[in-house]
Amino acid sequence: GQGVDEPLSATGFRQADAAGLFLSNVKFTHVFSSDLLRAKQTAAAILGKNRFCKDLEIKYDARLRERKYGVAEGKPLADLKAMAKDAGEQCPSFTPSGGETLDEVRERARDFFEFLCQLAVELEQKEHGKPGAPGRSSGTSGEQFVFPWTNHCSEGELSSAGSRSSTVLDANILVVSHGAYMRNWIGYMVSDLNCTLPANLTKSQLSSVSPNTGVSHFIIKLENGNLLKPNITCVCLNQDSHL
């Protein structure tokens, strides 16, 4: 939850370092993190291992916080499940007293995602507005972003996404958040925005919470700056081979 702002454990720091090594060759343009301490420490650890982005500013955003669990904050998951059972409901749809509903979490995720899309469109417009400057999408090979995904998606996903991920992007954004929040964000992209999923992804994988420092990668195209109809491809979901 949000109310108990604990730091990472020793295991958590090792996991964050492993994620940083895994992503060390990815050139990010922006980094956003939840303003809770465990996410801040994870984002800092990832950047600390990066070849290109050690000095990139991390921007903290309360919209990326974990779901608020009210009276269940800081308690074991078993307690939350017991509360849900007593109420005749099941997790994760159960909302403890004082907690956020799933719809409220999804609204936070939607608001932040639209903010990211607006950011990318403004960057693209700013770049194309420079006199004599080519668009970033026509950049040189030396500027390409390197993604370590080849072992984690099928040839079909690579052929559809790879052509885009091998070019220079207007923005390549790292977002560090929390499990329940990200599950809701992904649910929003799938159900509301028709995100294309990896062919081998099961329903249980789609609905599961990411392991700590699990990595998901989405490629988002905004044709002609259209913020209302983003074209979203999921390259990999909750990938954890670095652990």
PDB file of C-alpha atoms in Angstrom, residues 11 23 34 55 116 127 160-161 208 210 228:
ATOM      1  CA  THR A  11      16.805  -8.812  -1.408  1.00  0.00           C
ATOM      2  CA  LEU A  23      18.597  -2.704 -18.766  1.00  0.00           C
ATOM      3  CA  SER A  34       6.375   6.547  -7.796  1.00  0.00           C
ATOM      4  CA  ASP A  55      22.729  11.445 -14.595  1.00  0.00           C
ATOM      5  CA  LEU A 116       3.029  10.482 -21.148  1.00  0.00           C
ATOM      6  CA  GLU A 127      11.886  18.344 -32.772  1.00  0.00           C
ATOM      7  CA  SER A 160       5.914  -6.392 -35.750  1.00  0.00           C
ATOM      8  CA  ALA A 161       7.596  -4.478 -32.927  1.00  0.00           C
ATOM      9  CA  SER A 208      -1.112 -11.761 -12.368  1.00  0.00           C
ATOM     10  CA  SER A 210       4.391  -8.594 -11.668  1.00  0.00           C
ATOM     11  CA  LEU A 228      -7.216   9.488 -28.608  1.00  0.00           C
TER      12      LEU A 228
END
